[in-house]
């Protein structure tokens, strides 16, 4: 029996550290933020022609979409997410019904706060709740969402953003191990310190940036070394790799180590050490992984000029936001947004 209405909310995320590690079976330390995307769903009237269709209204854009439930065709931009979510849930065996969807949110698209993942997660949760489906655990649900992104949007992104959105909790980041599947909360107690994000002003889409190319380079490095993922890399193997694969692999190796160093710094309450790790992560993303841009560099400089103890580009790079750690008394540049860990995605009504 479908429900009469469902409403789901999924937050965006900040990744404290551990960048371009998720698709390399590595480690990351993200948290969910307060801002996110809300999707409401109502069944289309039974017996009407609309019963076999999905209609969607994107409130913030004042745009609409409509397509056949049984065979969504491809479409660009936000419509790709809606059609992909419907198609991938059906493909995974969930019995969907004709639906009217409404989407609204507070996350700027392309700003590096994972508006895409928040949209995918909120769509899936609302559609599943409307279909009265059992709760799907985070890893399988994140995989369905990531298929939306891989197959329908064209970005070969990993599972970091979806898991962060799904598993967020108050006052904690999550240490995610993408090989073992273990997700552990890590208390994020900052006292008078603050974390802020600053938009570089460059909108990015992973489908069109160098993201997919980086992913291919990591796969190539594994092929050369005969290992199944860069998690199996040890430092002695780096010399066997040609440039730029050696640099890409070194970033992944050292970034995984920085995640655990950050967990350690947090457990000691050593926030200056956390700041130094953010700086080291940024240098590596700029020089070894080569995903920075002049605008991201300018945003990092603006944060450091204001007294940040550490700042780094966040997410896939090639645009989006930077993250800064501000000690007491440091000045956040104009436009910076304070961020703190909040609860994960949830069904608000069913
Ligand atoms: C984007 C992707 C994630 C992850 C990060 C880089 O946010 O969606 O899967 O790869 O880039 O860490």
Short mmCIF file of C-alpha atoms and ligand atoms in Angstrom, two decimals:
data_model
loop_
_atom_site.label_atom_id
_atom_site.label_comp_id
_atom_site.label_asym_id
_atom_site.label_seq_id
_atom_site.Cartn_x
_atom_site.Cartn_y
_atom_site.Cartn_z
CA UNK A 1 0.00 0.00 0.00
CA UNK A 2 1.66 3.30 -0.99
CA UNK A 3 1.64 6.03 1.66
CA UNK A 4 -0.42 9.19 1.04
CA UNK A 5 2.55 11.46 1.17
CA UNK A 6 6.19 11.31 2.13
CA UNK A 7 8.77 13.98 2.83
CA UNK A 8 12.50 13.33 3.10
CA UNK A 9 15.45 15.58 3.88
CA UNK A 10 19.09 14.90 3.03
CA UNK A 11 21.94 17.17 4.12
CA UNK A 12 25.00 18.28 2.20
CA UNK A 13 28.43 17.46 3.55
CA UNK A 14 31.82 18.84 4.43
CA UNK A 15 34.82 16.59 4.13
CA UNK A 16 37.30 17.40 6.88
CA UNK A 17 40.07 15.43 5.21
CA UNK A 18 40.54 12.38 2.96
CA UNK A 19 40.04 13.60 -0.60
CA UNK A 20 40.03 11.39 -3.72
CA UNK A 21 40.44 8.39 -1.46
CA UNK A 22 36.88 6.98 -1.56
CA UNK A 23 37.14 5.36 -5.02
CA UNK A 24 40.58 4.07 -4.04
CA UNK A 25 39.21 2.02 -1.12
CA UNK A 26 40.84 4.48 1.26
CA UNK A 27 39.82 6.60 4.24
CA UNK A 28 37.88 9.84 4.65
CA UNK A 29 36.54 11.96 7.51
CA UNK A 30 33.38 13.82 6.41
CA UNK A 31 30.39 15.18 8.32
CA UNK A 32 26.85 16.13 7.33
CA UNK A 33 25.91 19.81 7.61
CA UNK A 34 22.59 21.47 8.44
CA UNK A 35 21.72 22.66 4.92
CA UNK A 36 20.31 20.18 2.45
CA UNK A 37 17.58 19.19 0.04
CA UNK A 38 13.95 18.35 0.84
CA UNK A 39 11.80 16.19 -1.44
CA UNK A 40 8.09 15.59 -0.97
CA UNK A 41 6.25 12.85 -2.86
CA UNK A 42 2.57 12.12 -3.39
CA UNK A 43 1.06 9.27 -5.39
CA UNK A 44 -0.46 10.35 -8.71
CA UNK A 45 -4.24 9.77 -8.68
CA UNK A 46 -4.88 6.03 -9.28
CA UNK A 47 -6.69 5.14 -12.49
CA UNK A 48 -5.70 8.42 -14.19
CA UNK A 49 -3.15 8.54 -17.07
CA UNK A 50 -0.81 10.20 -14.52
CA UNK A 51 -0.70 6.94 -12.52
CA UNK A 52 2.00 5.60 -14.82
CA UNK A 53 4.03 8.81 -14.79
CA UNK A 54 6.32 10.80 -12.55
CA UNK A 55 6.08 14.56 -12.47
CA UNK A 56 8.59 16.73 -10.66
CA UNK A 57 8.70 20.40 -9.71
CA UNK A 58 12.01 22.02 -8.78
CA UNK A 59 10.75 24.88 -6.63
CA UNK A 60 13.99 26.91 -6.47
CA UNK A 61 14.37 26.87 -10.25
CA UNK A 62 10.63 27.01 -10.98
CA UNK A 63 11.12 24.21 -13.52
CA UNK A 64 9.12 21.07 -14.15
CA UNK A 65 9.67 17.61 -15.58
CA UNK A 66 7.42 14.69 -16.44
CA UNK A 67 8.23 11.21 -17.71
CA UNK A 68 6.96 7.62 -17.90
CA UNK A 69 7.56 5.65 -14.70
CA UNK A 70 8.39 2.49 -16.65
CA UNK A 71 10.98 3.99 -19.00
CA UNK A 72 12.52 7.33 -18.02
CA UNK A 73 14.43 8.84 -20.95
CA UNK A 74 17.71 10.71 -20.45
CA UNK A 75 17.65 14.46 -19.67
CA UNK A 76 20.28 16.98 -18.57
CA UNK A 77 20.87 18.90 -15.29
CA UNK A 78 18.54 18.33 -12.30
CA UNK A 79 16.18 16.19 -14.37
CA UNK A 80 18.92 13.57 -14.76
CA UNK A 81 18.90 13.03 -10.97
CA UNK A 82 15.13 12.60 -10.77
CA UNK A 83 14.92 10.26 -13.74
CA UNK A 84 18.00 8.36 -12.58
CA UNK A 85 16.65 7.91 -9.03
CA UNK A 86 13.35 6.52 -10.34
CA UNK A 87 15.08 4.25 -12.86
CA UNK A 88 17.74 2.94 -10.47
CA UNK A 89 15.27 2.23 -7.64
CA UNK A 90 13.07 0.32 -10.09
CA UNK A 91 16.12 -1.54 -11.40
CA UNK A 92 17.03 -2.49 -7.81
CA UNK A 93 13.56 -4.07 -7.52
CA UNK A 94 11.61 -1.47 -5.53
CA UNK A 95 7.95 -1.24 -6.58
CA UNK A 96 7.45 2.46 -7.36
CA UNK A 97 4.14 4.12 -8.12
CA UNK A 98 3.22 7.11 -10.31
CA UNK A 99 4.35 10.09 -8.25
CA UNK A 100 4.28 13.85 -7.98
CA UNK A 101 7.57 15.13 -6.58
CA UNK A 102 8.51 18.54 -5.29
CA UNK A 103 12.14 19.48 -4.64
CA UNK A 104 13.54 22.42 -2.70
CA UNK A 105 16.83 23.12 -1.00
CA UNK A 106 19.32 25.51 0.49
CA UNK A 107 22.50 24.09 -1.07
CA UNK A 108 24.06 26.01 -3.94
CA UNK A 109 24.71 23.53 -6.80
CA UNK A 110 28.33 23.09 -7.81
CA UNK A 111 29.68 24.78 -4.68
CA UNK A 112 31.34 21.65 -3.33
CA UNK A 113 28.86 20.94 -0.53
CA UNK A 114 27.42 17.90 -2.31
CA UNK A 115 24.10 19.23 -3.46
CA UNK A 116 24.08 16.31 -5.93
CA UNK A 117 24.34 13.62 -3.27
CA UNK A 118 21.78 15.42 -1.09
CA UNK A 119 19.37 15.48 -4.03
CA UNK A 120 19.91 11.79 -4.84
CA UNK A 121 19.51 10.70 -1.22
CA UNK A 122 16.41 12.83 -0.57
CA UNK A 123 14.79 11.59 -3.81
CA UNK A 124 15.47 7.95 -2.98
CA UNK A 125 14.27 8.24 0.63
CA UNK A 126 11.06 10.02 -0.40
CA UNK A 127 10.31 7.52 -3.19
CA UNK A 128 11.06 4.52 -0.95
CA UNK A 129 8.89 5.90 1.88
CA UNK A 130 6.03 6.53 -0.53
CA UNK A 131 6.32 2.94 -1.78
CA UNK A 132 6.28 1.79 1.87
CA UNK A 133 9.56 -0.06 1.27
CA UNK A 134 11.68 -1.38 4.14
CA UNK A 135 14.57 0.82 5.27
CA UNK A 136 17.59 0.32 3.01
CA UNK A 137 20.95 0.36 4.90
CA UNK A 138 23.48 3.12 4.09
CA UNK A 139 25.97 1.21 1.88
CA UNK A 140 23.41 -0.31 -0.54
CA UNK A 141 21.45 2.95 -0.66
CA UNK A 142 24.64 4.95 -1.28
CA UNK A 143 25.43 2.54 -4.15
CA UNK A 144 22.02 3.10 -5.74
CA UNK A 145 22.53 6.88 -5.44
CA UNK A 146 25.99 6.63 -6.92
CA UNK A 147 24.61 4.68 -9.89
CA UNK A 148 22.34 7.68 -10.50
CA UNK A 149 25.43 9.87 -10.63
CA UNK A 150 27.56 7.42 -12.65
CA UNK A 151 24.97 6.26 -15.18
CA UNK A 152 22.59 9.22 -15.50
CA UNK A 153 24.71 12.27 -14.72
CA UNK A 154 27.99 10.96 -16.15
CA UNK A 155 30.22 11.60 -13.11
CA UNK A 156 32.23 8.59 -11.96
CA UNK A 157 32.13 9.76 -8.34
CA UNK A 158 32.61 7.48 -5.34
CA UNK A 159 30.44 6.96 -2.26
CA UNK A 160 31.83 9.63 0.08
CA UNK A 161 29.10 12.23 -0.33
CA UNK A 162 26.13 9.87 -0.18
CA UNK A 163 27.44 8.07 2.93
CA UNK A 164 28.18 11.38 4.66
CA UNK A 165 24.65 12.58 3.91
CA UNK A 166 23.09 9.30 5.06
CA UNK A 167 25.14 8.70 8.22
CA UNK A 168 25.63 12.21 9.62
CA UNK A 169 25.25 12.83 13.31
CA UNK A 170 25.45 15.77 15.69
CA UNK A 171 28.88 16.79 16.99
CA UNK A 172 30.77 14.06 15.13
CA UNK A 173 32.57 13.47 11.87
CA UNK A 174 32.70 9.92 10.47
CA UNK A 175 35.84 7.99 9.73
CA UNK A 176 34.82 5.94 6.71
CA UNK A 177 36.94 3.00 5.65
CA UNK A 178 35.95 2.33 2.04
CA UNK A 179 37.60 -1.08 2.04
CA UNK A 180 36.24 -2.64 5.23
CA UNK A 181 32.95 -0.71 5.11
CA UNK A 182 33.35 0.36 8.75
CA UNK A 183 32.01 3.84 9.61
CA UNK A 184 33.08 5.16 13.02
CA UNK A 185 31.97 8.43 14.64
CA UNK A 186 34.84 10.74 15.62
CA UNK A 187 33.92 13.46 18.12
CA UNK A 188 34.44 16.90 16.61
CA UNK A 189 34.93 19.18 19.58
CA UNK A 190 36.25 22.52 18.47
CA UNK A 191 35.67 24.70 21.55
CA UNK A 192 36.08 28.32 20.40
CA UNK A 193 37.50 27.28 17.05
CA UNK A 194 35.32 27.32 13.93
CA UNK A 195 35.17 25.51 10.62
CA UNK A 196 34.04 27.60 7.66
CA UNK A 197 33.61 26.99 3.95
CA UNK A 198 34.26 29.62 1.34
CA UNK A 199 32.91 29.31 -2.19
CA UNK A 200 35.58 29.84 -4.85
CA UNK A 201 32.85 31.14 -7.14
CA UNK A 202 33.67 28.56 -9.81
CA UNK A 203 30.79 26.19 -10.35
CA UNK A 204 31.98 22.68 -11.14
CA UNK A 205 30.33 19.56 -12.46
CA UNK A 206 32.21 16.33 -11.92
CA UNK A 207 30.96 15.02 -15.26
CA UNK A 208 32.85 17.77 -17.09
CA UNK A 209 35.85 18.49 -14.84
CA UNK A 210 39.02 16.38 -14.74
CA UNK A 211 37.44 14.16 -12.06
CA UNK A 212 36.79 11.18 -14.34
CA UNK A 213 40.33 11.48 -15.71
CA UNK A 214 41.81 11.31 -12.19
CA UNK A 215 39.78 8.22 -11.55
CA UNK A 216 41.12 6.63 -14.73
CA UNK A 217 44.68 7.51 -13.72
CA UNK A 218 44.26 5.71 -10.40
CA UNK A 219 42.93 2.64 -12.22
CA UNK A 220 45.93 2.80 -14.57
CA UNK A 221 48.33 2.99 -11.63
CA UNK A 222 46.74 -0.16 -10.16
CA UNK A 223 47.07 -1.91 -13.50
CA UNK A 224 50.77 -1.06 -13.79
CA UNK A 225 51.40 -2.29 -10.24
CA UNK A 226 49.14 -5.35 -10.47
CA UNK A 227 47.12 -4.38 -7.39
CA UNK A 228 43.36 -4.19 -7.10
CA UNK A 229 43.18 -0.78 -5.41
CA UNK A 230 45.55 1.97 -4.27
CA UNK A 231 44.83 0.91 -0.69
CA UNK A 232 47.30 -1.92 -1.36
CA UNK A 233 50.03 0.53 -2.32
CA UNK A 234 53.18 0.80 -0.26
CA UNK A 235 55.78 3.56 -0.68
CA UNK A 236 58.36 1.26 -2.30
CA UNK A 237 56.03 0.75 -5.29
CA UNK A 238 55.90 4.43 -6.25
CA UNK A 239 59.14 4.36 -8.25
CA UNK A 240 57.63 1.77 -10.61
CA UNK A 241 55.01 4.28 -11.77
CA UNK A 242 55.49 6.74 -14.64
CA UNK A 243 54.54 10.42 -14.19
CA UNK A 244 51.91 11.62 -13.44
CA UNK A 245 50.62 8.30 -12.02
CA UNK A 246 53.35 8.30 -9.34
CA UNK A 247 52.18 11.69 -8.08
CA UNK A 248 48.51 10.69 -8.08
CA UNK A 249 49.28 7.48 -6.17
CA UNK A 250 51.51 9.29 -3.65
CA UNK A 251 48.66 11.70 -2.90
CA UNK A 252 46.28 8.81 -2.16
CA UNK A 253 48.82 7.00 0.03
CA UNK A 254 49.65 10.08 2.10
CA UNK A 255 46.07 11.35 2.25
CA UNK A 256 44.94 8.08 3.86
CA UNK A 257 47.65 8.53 6.48
CA UNK A 258 46.51 12.12 7.06
CA UNK A 259 42.98 10.92 7.83
CA UNK A 260 44.25 8.83 10.72
CA UNK A 261 46.59 11.61 11.82
CA UNK A 262 43.54 13.93 11.88
CA UNK A 263 41.54 11.42 13.97
CA UNK A 264 44.49 11.28 16.33
CA UNK A 265 44.83 15.09 16.50
CA UNK A 266 41.11 15.38 17.31
CA UNK A 267 41.34 12.79 20.05
CA UNK A 268 44.15 14.84 21.63
CA UNK A 269 42.27 18.11 21.10
CA UNK A 270 45.29 19.32 19.10
CA UNK A 271 43.59 21.71 16.68
CA UNK A 272 46.80 23.40 15.43
CA UNK A 273 47.92 19.90 14.31
CA UNK A 274 44.58 19.43 12.52
CA UNK A 275 45.15 22.78 10.77
CA UNK A 276 48.61 21.67 9.60
CA UNK A 277 47.06 18.48 8.18
CA UNK A 278 44.48 20.52 6.24
CA UNK A 279 47.33 22.58 4.76
CA UNK A 280 49.28 19.44 3.84
CA UNK A 281 46.18 17.94 2.21
CA UNK A 282 45.72 21.09 0.16
CA UNK A 283 49.35 21.17 -0.99
CA UNK A 284 49.05 17.56 -2.09
CA UNK A 285 45.76 18.14 -3.96
CA UNK A 286 47.36 21.14 -5.69
CA UNK A 287 50.81 19.73 -6.49
CA UNK A 288 50.40 15.94 -6.72
CA UNK A 289 46.76 15.43 -7.64
CA UNK A 290 46.54 18.71 -9.62
CA UNK A 291 42.88 19.50 -8.98
CA UNK A 292 43.24 23.11 -7.79
CA UNK A 293 42.48 26.27 -9.76
CA UNK A 294 43.55 29.94 -9.34
CA UNK A 295 40.16 30.72 -7.77
CA UNK A 296 40.52 27.92 -5.21
CA UNK A 297 44.04 29.16 -4.42
CA UNK A 298 42.69 32.69 -3.91
CA UNK A 299 40.01 31.36 -1.52
CA UNK A 300 42.67 29.47 0.47
CA UNK A 301 44.81 32.63 0.68
CA UNK A 302 41.78 34.67 1.84
CA UNK A 303 41.23 32.20 4.68
CA UNK A 304 44.89 32.13 5.68
CA UNK A 305 45.08 35.95 5.54
CA UNK A 306 42.19 36.03 8.02
CA UNK A 307 44.23 33.85 10.38
CA UNK A 308 43.06 30.32 9.51
CA UNK A 309 45.19 27.60 11.10
CA UNK A 310 44.67 25.50 7.98
CA UNK A 311 42.72 25.63 4.74
CA UNK A 312 42.20 23.30 1.82
CA UNK A 313 40.12 22.74 -1.26
CA UNK A 314 37.29 20.35 -0.57
CA UNK A 315 35.60 17.66 -2.64
CA UNK A 316 36.64 16.83 -6.18
CA UNK A 317 38.34 20.17 -6.93
CA UNK A 318 38.35 22.13 -10.22
CA UNK A 319 36.03 24.61 -8.47
CA UNK A 320 33.64 24.45 -5.53
CA UNK A 321 34.49 25.44 -1.96
CA UNK A 322 37.46 25.51 0.37
CA UNK A 323 37.39 24.61 4.05
CA UNK A 324 39.17 26.66 6.71
CA UNK A 325 39.86 26.01 10.39
CA UNK A 326 39.73 29.28 12.32
CA UNK A 327 41.23 29.71 15.80
CA UNK A 328 39.52 32.09 18.25
CA UNK A 329 39.87 35.66 17.02
CA UNK A 330 40.53 34.77 13.37
CA UNK A 331 38.39 36.61 10.84
CA UNK A 332 36.19 34.70 8.42
CA UNK A 333 36.35 36.31 4.95
CA UNK A 334 33.12 37.84 3.59
CA UNK A 335 30.81 35.14 2.28
CA UNK A 336 32.25 32.35 4.45
CA UNK A 337 29.71 29.93 5.90
CA UNK A 338 30.20 28.40 9.35
CA UNK A 339 29.65 24.65 9.27
CA UNK A 340 29.11 22.12 12.06
CA UNK A 341 28.20 18.42 12.09
CA UNK A 342 24.48 17.68 12.01
CA UNK A 343 22.10 14.75 11.74
CA UNK A 344 22.02 12.61 8.62
CA UNK A 345 19.28 12.13 6.03
CA UNK A 346 15.83 11.28 7.34
CA UNK A 347 12.22 10.69 6.37
CA UNK A 348 10.22 13.55 7.92
CA UNK A 349 6.77 12.30 7.00
CA UNK A 350 5.38 9.06 5.63
C1 LIG B 1 33.53 14.37 -5.04
C2 LIG B 1 32.96 12.98 -5.23
C3 LIG B 1 33.36 12.05 -4.09
C4 LIG B 1 34.84 12.12 -3.78
C5 LIG B 1 35.32 13.56 -3.74
C6 LIG B 1 36.82 13.67 -3.63
O1 LIG B 1 32.92 15.01 -3.96
O2 LIG B 1 31.56 13.02 -5.35
O3 LIG B 1 32.94 10.73 -4.36
O4 LIG B 1 35.58 11.37 -4.71
O5 LIG B 1 34.93 14.32 -4.86
O6 LIG B 1 37.23 13.21 -2.39
#
